[in-house]
Tab-separated table of C-alpha atoms in Angstrom:
chain	number	residue	atom	x	y	z
A	1	MET	CA	15.703	-40.370	143.340
A	2	ASN	CA	13.756	-37.776	145.272
A	3	THR	CA	15.315	-35.213	147.562
A	4	ASN	CA	13.760	-36.428	150.801
A	5	GLY	CA	11.182	-33.748	151.502
A	6	THR	CA	11.214	-29.979	151.614
A	7	PRO	CA	14.165	-28.032	152.996
A	8	ASP	CA	13.646	-26.300	156.301
A	9	LEU	CA	14.628	-22.642	156.053
A	10	SER	CA	13.556	-21.558	159.530
A	11	ALA	CA	17.203	-21.184	160.598
A	12	PHE	CA	17.426	-18.194	158.241
A	13	ASP	CA	14.503	-16.288	159.737
A	14	GLY	CA	15.544	-12.776	160.652
A	15	ILE	CA	19.161	-13.267	159.577
A	16	ASP	CA	20.571	-10.370	157.598
A	17	PHE	CA	22.843	-11.456	154.752
A	18	ASP	CA	23.508	-7.931	153.421
A	19	GLU	CA	26.783	-7.639	155.298
A	20	ALA	CA	27.621	-11.331	155.214
A	21	GLU	CA	31.073	-12.465	154.158
A	22	ARG	CA	31.015	-13.839	150.613
A	23	ARG	CA	33.452	-16.533	149.455
A	24	ASN	CA	34.265	-18.362	146.232
A	25	VAL	CA	34.460	-21.743	147.838
A	26	VAL	CA	33.236	-22.909	151.218
A	27	ILE	CA	34.339	-26.389	152.219
A	28	ILE	CA	32.414	-28.197	154.936
A	29	GLY	CA	34.489	-30.760	156.809
A	30	THR	CA	38.176	-31.397	157.388
A	31	GLY	CA	38.884	-35.052	156.798
A	32	PRO	CA	41.106	-36.159	153.901
A	33	ALA	CA	38.453	-35.113	151.357
A	34	GLY	CA	37.892	-31.598	152.701
A	35	LEU	CA	41.552	-30.801	153.310
A	36	THR	CA	42.575	-32.090	149.884
A	37	ALA	CA	39.823	-29.988	148.305
A	38	ALA	CA	41.166	-27.062	150.350
A	39	LEU	CA	44.726	-27.695	149.179
A	40	TYR	CA	43.730	-27.704	145.522
A	41	ALA	CA	41.326	-24.769	145.848
A	42	ALA	CA	43.951	-22.753	147.716
A	43	ARG	CA	46.567	-23.490	145.073
A	44	ALA	CA	44.026	-22.303	142.513
A	45	ASN	CA	43.878	-18.955	144.367
A	46	LEU	CA	40.244	-19.469	145.301
A	47	GLU	CA	40.975	-18.646	148.956
A	48	PRO	CA	38.789	-21.443	150.275
A	49	LEU	CA	37.036	-21.025	153.585
A	50	VAL	CA	36.917	-24.300	155.475
A	51	PHE	CA	34.786	-25.155	158.491
A	52	GLU	CA	36.269	-27.805	160.724
A	53	GLY	CA	32.988	-29.212	161.934
A	54	THR	CA	32.485	-31.215	165.078
A	55	GLN	CA	35.424	-33.526	164.494
A	56	PRO	CA	38.415	-31.662	163.034
A	57	GLY	CA	40.507	-34.089	161.010
A	58	GLY	CA	37.573	-36.425	160.575
A	59	GLN	CA	37.371	-40.093	161.389
A	60	LEU	CA	41.127	-40.600	161.180
A	61	VAL	CA	41.736	-38.688	164.403
A	62	THR	CA	40.207	-41.582	166.314
A	63	THR	CA	42.311	-44.247	164.620
A	64	THR	CA	45.794	-45.432	165.381
A	65	ASP	CA	48.143	-46.591	162.638
A	66	VAL	CA	47.386	-45.782	159.037
A	67	GLU	CA	49.343	-48.277	156.975
A	68	ASN	CA	47.690	-47.926	153.590
A	69	TYR	CA	48.065	-44.241	152.744
A	70	PRO	CA	50.566	-44.053	149.895
A	71	GLY	CA	53.655	-41.985	150.614
A	72	TYR	CA	54.002	-42.950	154.265
A	73	ALA	CA	56.394	-45.840	153.778
A	74	ASP	CA	56.508	-46.720	157.480
A	75	GLY	CA	52.874	-45.945	158.252
A	76	VAL	CA	51.675	-42.964	160.222
A	77	LEU	CA	49.359	-42.239	163.119
A	78	GLY	CA	45.928	-41.064	161.973
A	79	PRO	CA	45.964	-37.794	163.959
A	80	GLU	CA	49.496	-37.002	162.739
A	81	MET	CA	48.539	-37.606	159.149
A	82	MET	CA	45.610	-35.227	159.471
A	83	GLU	CA	47.928	-32.645	161.013
A	84	ASP	CA	50.083	-32.955	157.879
A	85	PHE	CA	47.003	-32.552	155.663
A	86	ARG	CA	45.997	-29.421	157.559
A	87	LYS	CA	49.448	-27.830	157.403
A	88	GLN	CA	49.716	-28.500	153.690
A	89	ALA	CA	46.308	-26.922	153.015
A	90	GLU	CA	47.172	-23.898	155.187
A	91	ARG	CA	50.522	-23.401	153.465
A	92	PHE	CA	48.652	-22.206	150.357
A	93	GLY	CA	46.276	-19.875	152.133
A	94	THR	CA	43.369	-22.010	153.216
A	95	ASP	CA	41.200	-20.091	155.687
A	96	LEU	CA	40.476	-22.781	158.271
A	97	ARG	CA	37.980	-21.947	161.006
A	98	HIS	CA	36.445	-23.619	164.004
A	99	GLY	CA	32.730	-24.100	163.763
A	100	SER	CA	30.116	-26.076	161.931
A	101	VAL	CA	27.745	-25.197	159.150
A	102	THR	CA	24.345	-25.675	160.753
A	103	ALA	CA	21.970	-24.684	157.946
A	104	VAL	CA	22.145	-24.297	154.169
A	105	ASP	CA	19.985	-22.590	151.593
A	106	PHE	CA	20.887	-23.829	148.123
A	107	SER	CA	17.917	-22.205	146.375
A	108	GLU	CA	20.002	-19.543	144.618
A	109	ARG	CA	23.533	-18.287	144.219
A	110	PRO	CA	25.321	-17.160	146.198
A	111	PHE	CA	24.279	-19.981	148.506
A	112	ARG	CA	23.397	-19.006	152.059
A	113	LEU	CA	25.022	-20.798	154.978
A	114	MET	CA	24.651	-20.446	158.721
A	115	VAL	CA	27.680	-21.194	160.888
A	116	ASP	CA	27.066	-22.326	164.465
A	117	HIS	CA	23.471	-21.116	164.165
A	118	GLU	CA	24.539	-17.461	164.196
A	119	THR	CA	27.022	-16.379	161.539
A	120	PRO	CA	25.785	-15.908	157.958
A	121	ILE	CA	28.144	-16.729	155.086
A	122	LEU	CA	27.560	-16.462	151.347
A	123	ALA	CA	29.201	-19.030	149.101
A	124	ASP	CA	29.476	-19.108	145.324
A	125	THR	CA	30.320	-22.780	145.465
A	126	VAL	CA	30.093	-25.293	148.274
A	127	ILE	CA	32.153	-28.438	148.617
A	128	ILE	CA	30.593	-30.976	150.956
A	129	SER	CA	33.093	-33.213	152.723
A	130	THR	CA	31.191	-33.933	155.914
A	131	GLY	CA	32.190	-37.584	155.970
A	132	ALA	CA	30.532	-40.241	158.044
A	133	SER	CA	30.140	-41.054	161.737
A	134	ALA	CA	30.173	-44.262	163.699
A	135	LYS	CA	26.817	-45.961	163.921
A	136	TYR	CA	25.312	-47.332	167.089
A	137	LEU	CA	23.083	-50.386	167.280
A	138	GLY	CA	20.106	-48.386	168.550
A	139	LEU	CA	19.567	-50.577	171.605
A	140	LYS	CA	17.410	-49.397	174.458
A	141	ASN	CA	20.198	-48.778	176.967
A	142	GLU	CA	23.053	-48.074	174.593
A	143	GLN	CA	22.904	-44.264	174.678
A	144	ARG	CA	22.119	-44.173	178.396
A	145	LEU	CA	25.370	-46.013	179.132
A	146	LEU	CA	27.440	-44.097	176.613
A	147	GLY	CA	30.586	-43.022	178.425
A	148	ARG	CA	29.737	-45.499	181.185
A	149	GLY	CA	31.193	-48.477	179.385
A	150	VAL	CA	29.574	-48.042	175.968
A	151	SER	CA	31.984	-46.535	173.458
A	152	ALA	CA	32.371	-46.063	169.727
A	153	CYS	CA	36.043	-45.114	170.058
A	154	ALA	CA	38.379	-47.835	171.251
A	155	THR	CA	41.445	-45.655	170.854
A	156	CYS	CA	39.901	-42.973	173.089
A	157	ASP	CA	38.531	-45.179	175.800
A	158	GLY	CA	40.428	-48.472	175.759
A	159	ALA	CA	42.869	-47.421	178.453
A	160	PHE	CA	40.050	-47.102	180.994
A	161	PHE	CA	39.421	-50.849	180.820
A	162	ARG	CA	42.663	-52.364	182.090
A	163	ASP	CA	42.434	-56.095	182.826
A	164	GLU	CA	38.729	-56.147	182.094
A	165	HIS	CA	36.644	-58.322	179.780
A	166	LEU	CA	35.331	-56.295	176.855
A	167	ALA	CA	33.034	-56.941	173.937
A	168	ILE	CA	33.173	-55.374	170.518
A	169	VAL	CA	30.508	-55.776	167.880
A	170	GLY	CA	31.342	-55.677	164.187
A	171	GLY	CA	33.086	-57.656	161.480
A	172	GLY	CA	34.915	-55.116	159.372
A	173	ASP	CA	38.424	-53.687	159.385
A	174	THR	CA	37.513	-51.080	161.982
A	175	ALA	CA	36.209	-53.745	164.346
A	176	MET	CA	39.389	-55.811	163.939
A	177	GLU	CA	41.644	-52.790	164.372
A	178	GLU	CA	39.794	-51.750	167.508
A	179	ALA	CA	39.722	-55.305	168.905
A	180	LEU	CA	43.481	-55.557	168.415
A	181	PHE	CA	43.975	-52.171	170.036
A	182	LEU	CA	41.842	-53.160	173.024
A	183	THR	CA	44.025	-56.225	173.683
A	184	ARG	CA	46.717	-53.815	174.879
A	185	PHE	CA	44.577	-53.179	177.960
A	186	ALA	CA	41.853	-55.797	178.267
A	187	LYS	CA	42.341	-59.285	179.673
A	188	LYS	CA	39.892	-60.574	177.094
A	189	VAL	CA	38.132	-59.146	174.051
A	190	SER	CA	35.052	-60.882	172.661
A	191	VAL	CA	34.265	-60.012	169.066
A	192	LEU	CA	30.567	-60.420	168.373
A	193	HIS	CA	29.549	-60.845	164.775
A	194	ARG	CA	26.132	-61.604	163.368
A	195	ARG	CA	27.519	-63.838	160.621
A	196	ASP	CA	30.052	-66.665	160.593
A	197	THR	CA	32.566	-64.882	158.378
A	198	LEU	CA	34.188	-61.468	158.642
A	199	ARG	CA	33.996	-58.595	156.210
A	200	ALA	CA	37.462	-57.416	157.270
A	201	SER	CA	40.440	-57.596	154.917
A	202	GLN	CA	42.538	-60.757	154.957
A	203	ILE	CA	45.475	-59.133	156.723
A	204	MET	CA	43.308	-57.764	159.556
A	205	GLN	CA	41.491	-61.092	159.946
A	206	GLU	CA	44.762	-62.961	160.229
A	207	ARG	CA	46.046	-60.566	162.862
A	208	ALA	CA	42.868	-60.870	164.892
A	209	PHE	CA	42.749	-64.679	164.642
A	210	ALA	CA	46.387	-64.883	165.732
A	211	ASN	CA	45.752	-62.881	168.903
A	212	ASP	CA	45.083	-65.104	171.917
A	213	THR	CA	43.309	-62.352	173.836
A	214	ILE	CA	40.557	-62.154	171.207
A	215	GLU	CA	37.693	-64.640	171.102
A	216	PHE	CA	35.069	-64.729	168.361
A	217	LEU	CA	31.390	-65.263	169.033
A	218	TRP	CA	29.894	-66.028	165.629
A	219	ASN	CA	26.269	-65.662	164.555
A	220	THR	CA	25.745	-63.503	167.588
A	221	VAL	CA	23.728	-60.328	167.952
A	222	VAL	CA	23.466	-57.973	170.913
A	223	GLU	CA	19.937	-57.473	172.202
A	224	ASP	CA	20.630	-55.030	175.017
A	225	VAL	CA	23.261	-53.495	177.236
A	226	LEU	CA	22.871	-54.323	180.923
A	227	GLY	CA	23.834	-52.226	183.932
A	228	GLU	CA	22.461	-49.456	186.103
A	229	ASN	CA	25.212	-46.830	186.219
A	230	ALA	CA	27.867	-48.664	184.237
A	231	VAL	CA	27.984	-51.538	181.774
A	232	GLU	CA	27.712	-54.854	183.603
A	233	GLY	CA	26.976	-57.162	180.722
A	234	LEU	CA	25.282	-57.751	177.394
A	235	LYS	CA	22.204	-59.682	176.509
A	236	ILE	CA	23.232	-61.634	173.433
A	237	LYS	CA	21.486	-64.018	171.103
A	238	ASN	CA	22.793	-66.722	168.827
A	239	VAL	CA	20.888	-66.255	165.584
A	240	GLU	CA	21.445	-69.876	164.514
A	241	THR	CA	20.054	-71.516	167.635
A	242	GLY	CA	17.881	-68.663	168.905
A	243	GLU	CA	19.473	-69.092	172.327
A	244	THR	CA	19.889	-65.986	174.473
A	245	SER	CA	22.482	-65.538	177.185
A	246	THR	CA	24.313	-62.918	179.203
A	247	LEU	CA	27.900	-62.007	178.436
A	248	ASP	CA	29.656	-60.576	181.477
A	249	VAL	CA	31.607	-57.622	180.170
A	250	THR	CA	32.296	-54.192	181.607
A	251	GLY	CA	32.930	-52.448	178.323
A	252	PHE	CA	31.009	-52.508	175.060
A	253	PHE	CA	32.572	-51.108	171.907
A	254	VAL	CA	30.540	-50.551	168.786
A	255	ALA	CA	32.216	-50.841	165.378
A	256	ILE	CA	29.394	-51.729	163.019
A	257	GLY	CA	30.080	-49.185	160.344
A	258	HIS	CA	29.211	-45.640	159.545
A	259	GLN	CA	26.452	-43.376	158.411
A	260	PRO	CA	27.003	-40.334	156.207
A	261	ASN	CA	26.778	-36.925	157.875
A	262	THR	CA	24.326	-35.537	155.354
A	263	GLU	CA	21.282	-34.676	157.468
A	264	LEU	CA	21.967	-30.989	156.813
A	265	PHE	CA	21.443	-31.412	153.070
A	266	LYS	CA	18.206	-33.384	153.131
A	267	GLY	CA	15.614	-31.806	150.900
A	268	TRP	CA	18.298	-30.198	148.743
A	269	LEU	CA	20.498	-32.949	147.430
A	270	ASP	CA	19.748	-36.288	145.842
A	271	MET	CA	20.755	-39.092	148.165
A	272	ASP	CA	20.412	-42.836	148.205
A	273	GLU	CA	18.164	-44.491	150.757
A	274	THR	CA	20.914	-44.553	153.402
A	275	GLY	CA	21.739	-40.854	153.011
A	276	TYR	CA	24.831	-40.967	150.808
A	277	ILE	CA	24.851	-37.986	148.443
A	278	GLN	CA	24.536	-38.979	144.811
A	279	THR	CA	27.031	-37.439	142.430
A	280	LEU	CA	26.996	-37.400	138.650
A	281	PRO	CA	29.165	-40.155	137.169
A	282	ASP	CA	32.879	-39.395	136.924
A	283	SER	CA	32.498	-36.138	138.825
A	284	THR	CA	31.650	-34.612	142.192
A	285	TYR	CA	28.636	-32.699	140.803
A	286	THR	CA	25.467	-32.987	142.855
A	287	ASN	CA	21.982	-32.251	141.515
A	288	ILE	CA	22.505	-28.574	142.445
A	289	GLU	CA	24.874	-26.634	140.223
A	290	GLY	CA	27.749	-25.216	142.231
A	291	VAL	CA	27.419	-27.743	145.044
A	292	PHE	CA	29.962	-30.537	144.989
A	293	ALA	CA	30.314	-33.587	147.221
A	294	CYS	CA	33.380	-35.669	147.989
A	295	GLY	CA	34.701	-38.213	150.467
A	296	ASP	CA	32.629	-40.559	152.589
A	297	ALA	CA	29.547	-38.323	152.434
A	298	GLN	CA	29.058	-39.621	148.879
A	299	ASP	CA	31.003	-42.894	148.905
A	300	HIS	CA	29.673	-46.039	150.500
A	301	VAL	CA	31.867	-48.309	148.423
A	302	TYR	CA	35.563	-47.491	148.916
A	303	ARG	CA	35.638	-45.270	152.033
A	304	GLN	CA	39.421	-45.032	152.197
A	305	ALA	CA	41.502	-42.006	153.148
A	306	VAL	CA	43.121	-42.123	149.741
A	307	THR	CA	39.822	-42.296	147.847
A	308	ALA	CA	38.432	-39.473	149.975
A	309	ALA	CA	41.498	-37.377	149.177
A	310	GLY	CA	41.094	-38.278	145.502
A	311	THR	CA	37.500	-37.117	145.352
A	312	GLY	CA	38.415	-34.011	147.366
A	313	CYS	CA	40.869	-33.115	144.618
A	314	MET	CA	38.158	-33.747	142.022
A	315	ALA	CA	35.713	-31.501	143.885
A	316	ALA	CA	38.170	-28.604	143.967
A	317	ILE	CA	38.876	-28.940	140.264
A	318	ASP	CA	35.150	-29.242	139.488
A	319	ALA	CA	34.411	-26.157	141.598
A	320	GLU	CA	37.207	-24.171	140.027
A	321	ARG	CA	36.107	-24.966	136.474
A	322	TRP	CA	32.516	-24.262	137.377
A	323	LEU	CA	33.484	-20.871	138.795
A	324	ALA	CA	35.541	-20.121	135.703
A	325	GLU	CA	32.458	-20.741	133.576
A	326	HIS	CA	29.862	-19.100	135.782
A	327	GLY	CA	31.932	-16.282	137.221
A	328	ALA	CA	33.432	-15.845	140.618
A	329	ILE	CA	33.759	-12.855	142.866
A	330	ASP	CA	35.401	-9.876	141.151
A	331	GLY	CA	39.110	-9.719	141.489
A	332	VAL	CA	39.683	-13.338	142.263
A	333	ARG	CA	41.558	-15.194	139.616
A	334	THR	CA	40.071	-18.481	138.640
A	335	GLN	CA	42.199	-19.337	135.649
A	336	THR	CA	45.110	-21.173	137.121
A	337	GLU	CA	47.925	-23.443	136.308
A	338	TYR	CA	45.568	-26.397	136.009
A	339	HIS	CA	44.202	-24.972	132.826
A	340	ALA	CA	47.459	-23.589	131.608
A	341	ALA	CA	49.571	-26.637	132.331
A	342	PRO	CA	47.682	-29.519	133.849
A	343	ALA	CA	50.646	-31.853	133.559
A	344	GLU	CA	52.545	-29.830	136.153
A	345	ASP	CA	50.034	-30.517	138.829
A	346	SER	CA	50.390	-34.231	139.047
A	347	ASP	CA	51.418	-34.312	142.698
A	348	GLY	CA	47.903	-35.298	143.761
A	349	GLY	CA	48.358	-38.698	142.194
A	350	MET	CA	45.588	-40.959	141.063
A	351	ALA	CA	42.176	-39.982	142.300
A	352	VAL	CA	40.712	-43.439	142.675
A	353	GLN	CA	42.144	-46.442	144.390
A	354	GLY	CA	41.370	-49.796	142.826
B	1	MET	CA	48.914	-25.613	176.010
B	2	ALA	CA	47.866	-22.092	175.173
B	3	ASP	CA	49.622	-19.129	176.672
B	4	ASN	CA	47.578	-17.087	179.104
B	5	ALA	CA	45.274	-20.050	179.503
B	6	LYS	CA	42.127	-18.987	181.277
B	7	TYR	CA	41.153	-22.502	182.225
B	8	VAL	CA	42.362	-24.136	185.398
B	9	THR	CA	44.656	-27.147	185.179
B	10	LEU	CA	43.465	-29.760	187.633
B	11	THR	CA	45.368	-32.471	189.432
B	12	ASP	CA	44.352	-35.174	191.867
B	13	ALA	CA	45.800	-32.875	194.539
B	14	ASN	CA	43.968	-29.613	193.762
B	15	PHE	CA	40.630	-31.097	192.676
B	16	GLN	CA	39.009	-30.690	196.095
B	17	ASP	CA	39.973	-27.019	196.325
B	18	GLU	CA	39.392	-25.975	192.749
B	19	VAL	CA	36.247	-27.954	191.988
B	20	LEU	CA	34.441	-29.287	195.045
B	21	ASN	CA	35.051	-26.164	197.145
B	22	SER	CA	34.484	-23.690	194.320
B	23	ASP	CA	31.954	-20.892	194.755
B	24	GLN	CA	31.335	-20.840	191.027
B	25	PRO	CA	29.930	-23.613	188.843
B	26	VAL	CA	32.782	-25.662	187.357
B	27	LEU	CA	33.063	-27.422	184.023
B	28	VAL	CA	35.706	-30.169	184.128
B	29	ASP	CA	37.027	-31.564	180.856
B	30	PHE	CA	38.637	-34.987	181.322
B	31	TRP	CA	41.046	-35.427	178.452
B	32	ALA	CA	44.314	-36.951	177.245
B	33	ALA	CA	46.887	-35.905	174.691
B	34	TRP	CA	46.404	-39.015	172.551
B	35	CYS	CA	42.642	-38.643	172.253
B	36	GLY	CA	41.524	-37.209	168.917
B	37	PRO	CA	38.057	-36.064	170.003
B	38	CYS	CA	39.658	-34.377	173.046
B	39	ARG	CA	41.815	-32.343	170.705
B	40	ALA	CA	38.743	-31.567	168.658
B	41	ILE	CA	36.946	-30.104	171.639
B	42	ALA	CA	39.969	-28.294	173.127
B	43	PRO	CA	39.418	-24.984	171.264
B	44	THR	CA	35.802	-24.941	172.451
B	45	ILE	CA	36.931	-25.382	176.050
B	46	GLU	CA	39.420	-22.544	175.685
B	47	GLU	CA	36.774	-20.270	174.203
B	48	LEU	CA	34.384	-21.097	177.019
B	49	ALA	CA	37.101	-20.279	179.540
B	50	SER	CA	37.305	-16.763	178.090
B	51	ASP	CA	33.564	-16.348	177.592
B	52	TYR	CA	32.702	-17.381	181.150
B	53	GLU	CA	35.524	-15.691	182.982
B	54	GLY	CA	34.116	-14.512	186.309
B	55	LYS	CA	30.882	-16.496	185.860
B	56	ALA	CA	32.007	-20.103	185.789
B	57	LYS	CA	35.266	-21.945	186.200
B	58	ILE	CA	36.457	-23.984	183.233
B	59	ALA	CA	38.973	-26.672	184.133
B	60	LYS	CA	40.849	-29.486	182.448
B	61	MET	CA	42.166	-32.696	183.915
B	62	ASP	CA	44.679	-34.861	182.073
B	63	VAL	CA	43.637	-38.441	182.802
B	64	ASP	CA	47.119	-39.752	182.048
B	65	ASN	CA	48.772	-37.777	184.816
B	66	ASN	CA	45.888	-38.055	187.250
B	67	GLN	CA	44.126	-41.339	187.804
B	68	GLN	CA	42.564	-41.096	191.208
B	69	ILE	CA	39.873	-38.517	190.457
B	70	PRO	CA	38.868	-39.950	187.046
B	71	MET	CA	38.480	-43.354	188.696
B	72	GLN	CA	36.515	-41.880	191.577
B	73	PHE	CA	34.039	-40.339	189.126
B	74	GLY	CA	33.848	-43.468	186.970
B	75	ILE	CA	35.279	-41.844	183.858
B	76	ARG	CA	35.161	-44.484	181.115
B	77	SER	CA	35.299	-42.332	178.063
B	78	ILE	CA	37.063	-39.165	177.008
B	79	PRO	CA	36.335	-36.447	176.514
B	80	THR	CA	33.883	-36.499	179.406
B	81	LEU	CA	32.674	-33.116	180.598
B	82	LEU	CA	31.278	-32.925	184.106
B	83	PHE	CA	29.488	-29.880	185.483
B	84	PHE	CA	29.868	-29.294	189.218
B	85	LYS	CA	27.936	-26.965	191.475
B	86	ASP	CA	28.321	-26.762	195.250
B	87	GLY	CA	30.578	-29.806	195.160
B	88	ARG	CA	28.143	-32.040	193.303
B	89	ILE	CA	27.849	-33.250	189.708
B	90	VAL	CA	24.805	-31.557	188.223
B	91	ASP	CA	25.210	-32.221	184.524
B	92	GLN	CA	27.452	-34.000	182.038
B	93	ALA	CA	28.301	-34.301	178.371
B	94	ILE	CA	30.243	-37.043	176.630
B	95	GLY	CA	32.201	-36.883	173.412
B	96	VAL	CA	32.485	-33.974	171.022
B	97	VAL	CA	29.691	-31.569	171.895
B	98	GLN	CA	28.796	-28.296	170.213
B	99	LYS	CA	29.860	-25.139	171.975
B	100	ARG	CA	26.324	-23.775	172.192
B	101	GLU	CA	25.165	-26.925	173.957
B	102	LEU	CA	27.857	-26.507	176.610
B	103	ALA	CA	27.185	-22.781	176.851
B	104	ALA	CA	23.490	-23.491	177.465
B	105	LYS	CA	24.366	-25.833	180.329
B	106	LEU	CA	26.760	-23.259	181.805
B	107	ASP	CA	24.205	-20.464	181.424
B	108	ALA	CA	21.664	-22.545	183.299
B	109	LEU	CA	24.124	-23.123	186.151
B	110	ALA	CA	25.560	-19.605	186.263
B	111	SER	CA	22.083	-18.038	186.402
B	112	GLN	CA	21.171	-20.034	189.506
B	113	ALA	CA	24.477	-19.236	191.180
B	114	ALA	CA	23.969	-17.702	194.600
């Protein structure tokens, strides 16, 4: 697989790295993968520096109940769980900072990073945990009406649509969760799905089917969003019959899946055709030595909080061992209890969920 | 809420005075406690409030406690950031936006300030 073109290094023009802060491990992203990597790297005395990115806590901060993260017997709210992750990582000395890595130069070690377009940082290893973001349909008027009735976050915006008729497009667990959430406010929620069966898990399907406020429009695609200053309807098409019609809704929620946040690494890292970073089997190694990838940025199969956390743990261990072999910054210990007594550090649990 | 907050806390009652009648450009962040992306952008808003002290007013309105103004301005998504100048909306940003993008918008407004 090629590396999608040549890296653009223009962001580094005129930037002086002589005085730049140099770190053993820089972690990019603070979802379950990044914060678990931070926890393990911090416990390994690597003093990880973590950049929160544009959505601290990752995708889970826009969800409601998390019922499938082991250890929370009664479930937990997504934002609260990420607060717990953050506190646990900080307890062992994680250096967590606001800001986003906006450019990378992986051509030699230490790697060069730019933070918020202005601050240079040198990193001996980089752990990528940038996750994924909600996808939009790419319709003509979708972005124009964003915030005016078009939304990719039901939990953020649902309350603004009391007693209104809403549409949500998608057929996965996220779509079902958001549809169910929207029924708290909406008088009716139409779920639009391009097929006649859902991708969502059985339990989420059953909940959605049992809810009288939700109607399903099968084999239906959205062709455009209608409205001048606010959403007034959708132009929809039945793909079986080819018939088009207008659906009178005032809110349009998009839950059609995610795309990996890996634009920054194009030209450096091997990716599949949809932008997921490719890692070496049974590891978090990328094609560049010293750069590791974990979580949804490299996983289009499982995409669970627990699998992200699992690979985050793997990335920290991979980075630590790599630093032990290739040398870290003077004075920082890299031989830790993992190597001395791996059995003691079993609190991370299994890395991969079946 | 941060101590020594430099941003202005808006209500339906003080909106006219603090925003529409303001001599300075005003950035209004419509937010709610339960909104993840609002929390994500909160530190940026606080930083801007310090950075632009004396040049622009940075204000926050909790949409749970105040419904009249958000409805009046057709807020359908949070965080929504509206930029006011001379009592009118002159710019906006929706969702989690980078600090430099907001700073650029504020710079543009502050430089034209009379």
